[in-house]
XYZ file of C-alpha atoms in Angstrom:
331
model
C -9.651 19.365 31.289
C -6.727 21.541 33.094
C -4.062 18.831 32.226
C -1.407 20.274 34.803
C -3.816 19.516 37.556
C -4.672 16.138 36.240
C -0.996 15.085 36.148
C -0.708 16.641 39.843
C -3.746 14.557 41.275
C -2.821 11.137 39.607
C 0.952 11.275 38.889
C 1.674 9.359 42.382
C -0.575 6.461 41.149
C 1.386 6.363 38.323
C 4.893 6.091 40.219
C 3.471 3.654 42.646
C 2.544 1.540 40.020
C 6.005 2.097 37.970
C 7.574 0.828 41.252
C 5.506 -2.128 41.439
C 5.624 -3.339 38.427
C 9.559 -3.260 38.571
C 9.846 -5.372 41.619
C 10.711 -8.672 41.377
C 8.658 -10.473 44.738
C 5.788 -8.825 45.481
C 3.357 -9.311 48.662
C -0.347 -10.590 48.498
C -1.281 -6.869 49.148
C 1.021 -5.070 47.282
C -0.271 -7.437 44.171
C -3.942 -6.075 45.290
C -2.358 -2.390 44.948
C -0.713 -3.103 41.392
C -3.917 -4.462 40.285
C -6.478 -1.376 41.658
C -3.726 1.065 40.662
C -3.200 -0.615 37.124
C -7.132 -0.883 36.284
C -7.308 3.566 37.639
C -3.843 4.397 35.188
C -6.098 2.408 32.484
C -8.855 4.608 33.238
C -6.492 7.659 32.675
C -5.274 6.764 29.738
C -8.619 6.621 28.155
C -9.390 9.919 29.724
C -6.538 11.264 28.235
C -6.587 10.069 24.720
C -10.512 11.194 24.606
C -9.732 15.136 26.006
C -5.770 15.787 25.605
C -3.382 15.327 22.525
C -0.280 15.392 24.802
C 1.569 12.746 23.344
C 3.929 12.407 26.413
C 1.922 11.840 28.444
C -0.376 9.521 26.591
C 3.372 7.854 26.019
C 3.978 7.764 29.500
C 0.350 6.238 30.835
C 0.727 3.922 27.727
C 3.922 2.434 28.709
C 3.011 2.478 32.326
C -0.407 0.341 31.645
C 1.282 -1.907 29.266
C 3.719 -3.028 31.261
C 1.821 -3.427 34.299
C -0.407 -5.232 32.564
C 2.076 -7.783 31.157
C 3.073 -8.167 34.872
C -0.317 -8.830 36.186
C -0.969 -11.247 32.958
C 2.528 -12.986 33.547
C 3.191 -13.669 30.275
C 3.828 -12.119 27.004
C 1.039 -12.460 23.785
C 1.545 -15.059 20.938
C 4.660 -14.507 18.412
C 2.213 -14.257 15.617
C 0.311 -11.758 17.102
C 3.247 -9.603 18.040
C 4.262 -9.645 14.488
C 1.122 -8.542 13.437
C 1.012 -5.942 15.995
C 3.612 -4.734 14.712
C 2.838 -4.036 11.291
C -0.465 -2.737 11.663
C 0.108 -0.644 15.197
C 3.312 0.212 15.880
C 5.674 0.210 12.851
C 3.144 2.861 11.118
C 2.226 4.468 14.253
C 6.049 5.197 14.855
C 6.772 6.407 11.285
C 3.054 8.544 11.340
C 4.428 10.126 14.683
C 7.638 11.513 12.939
C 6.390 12.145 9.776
C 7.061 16.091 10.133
C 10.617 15.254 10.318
C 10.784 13.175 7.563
C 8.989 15.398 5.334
C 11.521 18.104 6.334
C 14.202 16.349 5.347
C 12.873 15.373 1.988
C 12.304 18.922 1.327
C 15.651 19.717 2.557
C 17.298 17.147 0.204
C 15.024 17.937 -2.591
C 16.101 21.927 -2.502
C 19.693 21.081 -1.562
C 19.935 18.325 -4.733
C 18.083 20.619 -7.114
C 20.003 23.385 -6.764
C 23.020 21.732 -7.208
C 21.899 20.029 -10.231
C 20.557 22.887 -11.963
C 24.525 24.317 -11.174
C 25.832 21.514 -12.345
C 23.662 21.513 -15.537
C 24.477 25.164 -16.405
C 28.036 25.504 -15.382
C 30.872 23.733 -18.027
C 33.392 24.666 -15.440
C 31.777 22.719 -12.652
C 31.507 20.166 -14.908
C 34.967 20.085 -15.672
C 36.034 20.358 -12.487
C 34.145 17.171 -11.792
C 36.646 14.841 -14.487
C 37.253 14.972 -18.183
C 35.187 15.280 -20.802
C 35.553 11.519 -21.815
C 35.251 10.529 -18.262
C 31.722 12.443 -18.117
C 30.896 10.479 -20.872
C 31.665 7.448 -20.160
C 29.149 7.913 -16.674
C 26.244 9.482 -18.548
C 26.253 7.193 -22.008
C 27.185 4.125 -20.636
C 28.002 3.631 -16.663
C 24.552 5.073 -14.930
C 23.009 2.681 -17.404
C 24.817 -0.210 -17.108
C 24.929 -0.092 -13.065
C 21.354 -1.362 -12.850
C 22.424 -3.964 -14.818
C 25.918 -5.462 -14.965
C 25.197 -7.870 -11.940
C 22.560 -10.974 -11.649
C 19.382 -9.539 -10.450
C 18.770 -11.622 -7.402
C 22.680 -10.543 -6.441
C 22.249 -6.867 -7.128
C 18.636 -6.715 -4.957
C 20.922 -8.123 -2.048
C 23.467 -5.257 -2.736
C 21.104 -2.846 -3.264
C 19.119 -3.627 -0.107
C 22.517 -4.003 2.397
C 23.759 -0.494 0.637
C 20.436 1.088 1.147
C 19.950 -0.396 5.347
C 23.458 0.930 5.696
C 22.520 4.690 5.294
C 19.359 4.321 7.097
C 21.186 2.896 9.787
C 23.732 5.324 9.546
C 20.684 7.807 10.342
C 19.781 5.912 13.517
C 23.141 5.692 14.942
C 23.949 9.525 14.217
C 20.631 10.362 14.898
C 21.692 11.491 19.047
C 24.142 14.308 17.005
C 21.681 15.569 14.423
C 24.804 16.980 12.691
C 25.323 13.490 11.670
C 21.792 12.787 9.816
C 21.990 16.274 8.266
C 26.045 15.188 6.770
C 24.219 11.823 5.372
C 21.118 13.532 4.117
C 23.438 16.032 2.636
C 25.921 13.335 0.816
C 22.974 11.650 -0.490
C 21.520 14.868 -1.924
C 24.806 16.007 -3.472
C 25.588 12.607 -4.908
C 22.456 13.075 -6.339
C 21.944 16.504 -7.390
C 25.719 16.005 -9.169
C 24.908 12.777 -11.691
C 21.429 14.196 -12.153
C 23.485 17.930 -13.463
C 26.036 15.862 -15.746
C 23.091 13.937 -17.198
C 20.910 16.570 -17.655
C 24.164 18.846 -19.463
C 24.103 16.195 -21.838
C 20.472 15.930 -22.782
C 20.015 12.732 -20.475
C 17.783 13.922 -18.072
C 15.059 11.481 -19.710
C 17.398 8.180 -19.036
C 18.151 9.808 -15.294
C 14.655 9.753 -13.874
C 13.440 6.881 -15.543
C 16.167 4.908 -14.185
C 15.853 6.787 -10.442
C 12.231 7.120 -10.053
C 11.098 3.761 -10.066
C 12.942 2.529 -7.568
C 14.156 5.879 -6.061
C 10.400 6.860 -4.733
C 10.487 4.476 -2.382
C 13.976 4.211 -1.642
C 14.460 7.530 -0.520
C 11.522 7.798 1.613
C 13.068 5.192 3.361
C 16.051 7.039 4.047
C 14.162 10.626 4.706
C 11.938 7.774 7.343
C 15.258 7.145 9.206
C 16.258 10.588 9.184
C 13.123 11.855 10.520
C 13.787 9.201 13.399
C 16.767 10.633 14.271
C 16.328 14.108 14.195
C 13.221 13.630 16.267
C 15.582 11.502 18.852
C 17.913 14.408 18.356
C 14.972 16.850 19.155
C 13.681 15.121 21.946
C 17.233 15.650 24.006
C 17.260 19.264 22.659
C 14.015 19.565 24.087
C 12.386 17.024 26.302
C 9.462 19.318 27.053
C 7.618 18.230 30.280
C 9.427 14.470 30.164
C 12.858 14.477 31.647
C 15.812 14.401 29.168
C 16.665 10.957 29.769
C 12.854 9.603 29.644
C 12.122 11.465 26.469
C 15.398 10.296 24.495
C 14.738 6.847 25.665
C 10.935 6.938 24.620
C 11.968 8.050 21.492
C 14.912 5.612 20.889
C 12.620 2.930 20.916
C 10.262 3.867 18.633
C 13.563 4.965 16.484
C 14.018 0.845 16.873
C 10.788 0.151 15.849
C 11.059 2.235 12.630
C 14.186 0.466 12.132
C 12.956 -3.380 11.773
C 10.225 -2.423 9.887
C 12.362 -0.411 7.434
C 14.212 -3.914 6.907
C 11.499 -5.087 5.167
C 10.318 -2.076 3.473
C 14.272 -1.656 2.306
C 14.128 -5.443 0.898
C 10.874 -4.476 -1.314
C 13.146 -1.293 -2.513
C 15.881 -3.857 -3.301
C 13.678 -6.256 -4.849
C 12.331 -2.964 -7.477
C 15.399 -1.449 -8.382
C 16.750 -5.121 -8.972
C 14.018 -6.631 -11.288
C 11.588 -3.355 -12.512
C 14.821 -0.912 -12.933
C 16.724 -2.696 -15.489
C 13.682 -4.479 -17.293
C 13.032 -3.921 -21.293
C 9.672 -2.312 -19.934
C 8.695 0.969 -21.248
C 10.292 3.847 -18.641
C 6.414 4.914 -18.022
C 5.263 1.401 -16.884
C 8.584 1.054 -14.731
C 7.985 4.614 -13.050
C 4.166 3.319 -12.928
C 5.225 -0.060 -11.032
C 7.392 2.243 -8.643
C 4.737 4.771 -8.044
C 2.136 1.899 -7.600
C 4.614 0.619 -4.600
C 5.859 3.810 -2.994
C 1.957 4.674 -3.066
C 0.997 1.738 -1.789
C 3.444 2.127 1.709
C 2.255 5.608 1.507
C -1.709 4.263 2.400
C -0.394 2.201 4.511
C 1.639 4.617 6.731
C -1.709 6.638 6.611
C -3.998 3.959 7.298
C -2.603 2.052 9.752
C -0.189 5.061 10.978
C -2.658 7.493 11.328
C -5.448 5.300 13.347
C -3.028 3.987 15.926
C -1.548 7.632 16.353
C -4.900 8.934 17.149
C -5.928 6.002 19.445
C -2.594 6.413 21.707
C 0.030 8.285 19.709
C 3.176 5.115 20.400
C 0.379 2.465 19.610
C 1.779 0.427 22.827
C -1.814 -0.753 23.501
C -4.745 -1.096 21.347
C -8.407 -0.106 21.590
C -9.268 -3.788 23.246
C -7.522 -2.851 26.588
C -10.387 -0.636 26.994
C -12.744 -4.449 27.356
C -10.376 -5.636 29.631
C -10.306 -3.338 32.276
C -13.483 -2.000 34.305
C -13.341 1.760 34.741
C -12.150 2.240 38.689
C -13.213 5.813 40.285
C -10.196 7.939 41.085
């Protein structure tokens, strides 16, 4: 299908319908209009999603049928369904979609963190520069330790989990700059690549990772999700393609939103791990187990869930049954 000419033919249905569905009164034959011109952008859509991978344009017919279609429906569907919708569609959908820019900025943090840990790890004079010998001590035979336990569990899972939303929201608010995701990412990575050096100088790499990795897996996906949100906002006013600058920074925001509430949960089950499985007298390979187990679990369901509402509409704004409710209309 030549997609240019497809946009060409149809694209004034499209803004007809926008306009109708914003207005507030409508007439007994502009509601006829809305309606024929709703049930033809439904027919596009499925044309689109079965012979293009444009996900802009599958974005914009998406949005455009969805909310003409609340309009026409006058009303909105059932709280619990929402919710579920937005677990299963467009929660993983949202963080499938971006999942190139997350993975970037793991890889980014990984190299940046590794590097300086290995520095760290084979350089006295860094380490010195960092604080005295006892003070180095003190962090890697008894402080990195005891953090993960000095506070009431319940307590430190509410910490942890307000600490941990605060730098993936930091992500979505810089996310516009891009220079501001890349200063968190790189804080976080330095932070880390600089205890992780110290401990493993003093033969404590074994005590760092089995304190890190069973919460840490999941944690820090969460913040490399949020970054890859707001680079891709970032991206998307850097280079809107064939949406306008303001459409495509706006269609991205809100999926940026929608990757946001769901993080607040996903952040809480982060909390709840490095609050309760962290600190426990388990053996470190059954805590790392119990955090693999749960980072691989959101993992699936990213894929699952992610992956088969990305490939049904890319944003996930409607789902496969909109197809039953709407008789295909020539045009």
């Amino acid at each position: 299908m030549d997609l240019d000419a497809f946009v060409a033919v149809h694209s004034a249905d499209w803004n007809s319908l926008d306009r109708l569905t914003k207005r507030r009164r409508l007439t007994g034959a502009e509601v006829d209009e809305m309606v024929l011109l709703y049930q033809r952008a439904a027919t596009h859509l499925s044309v689109v999603r079965s012979s293009s991978h444009d996900p802009a344009l599958v974005a914009r017919l998406s949005g455009t049928v969805g909310r003409a279609r609340t309009r026409i429906s006058g009303g909105n569907e059932p709280p619990a369904r929402e919710f579920a919708r937005m677990f299963t569609v467009s929660f993983p959908a949202a963080v499938y979609r971006s999942r190139w820019w997350s993975l970037g900025a793991a890889a980014g943090s990984a190299l940046v963190a590794l590097a300086l840990g290995w520095w760290v790890a084979v350089t006295p004079r860094v380490q010195a520069s960092v604080g005295s010998e006892q003070q180095i001590q003190q962090l890697v035979q008894n402080d990195f330790e005891s953090y993960y336990s000095e506070n009431a569990a319940s307590g430190f899972a509410v910490q942890v989990w307000t600490n941990n939303a605060w730098v993936a929201a930091l992500c979505f608010v810089l996310g516009i700059t891009g220079v501001g995701v890349v200063y968190v990412l790189a804080q976080n990575a330095l932070n880390l690549g600089l205890v992780g050096g110290l401990m493993a100088a003093n033969d404590r790499l074994d005590l760092f990772f089995g304190l890190i990795l069973p919460h840490g897996l999941l944690e820090l996906t969460c913040v490399f999700v949020a970054a890859g949100a707001g680079l891709k906002v970032f991206w998307a006013w850097v280079d809107p393609g064939p949406r306008s600058r303001g459409r495509a920074v706006g269609e991205e925001g809100r999926a940026m939103v929608t990757i946001a509430i769901g993080l607040v949960v996903v952040l809480l089950v982060s909390g709840v791990v490095e609050a309760f499985v962290t600190p426990s007298p388990l053996p470190t390979w059954a805590r790392i187990t119990i955090g693999a187990v749960v980072w691989l679990v959101f993992l699936g369901y990213v894929w699952r869930y992610g992956r088969t509402a990305a490939l049904a509409g890319e944003t996930g704004d409607l789902a496969a049954e909109l197809a039953g409710d709407v008789r295909p209309v020539a045009g």
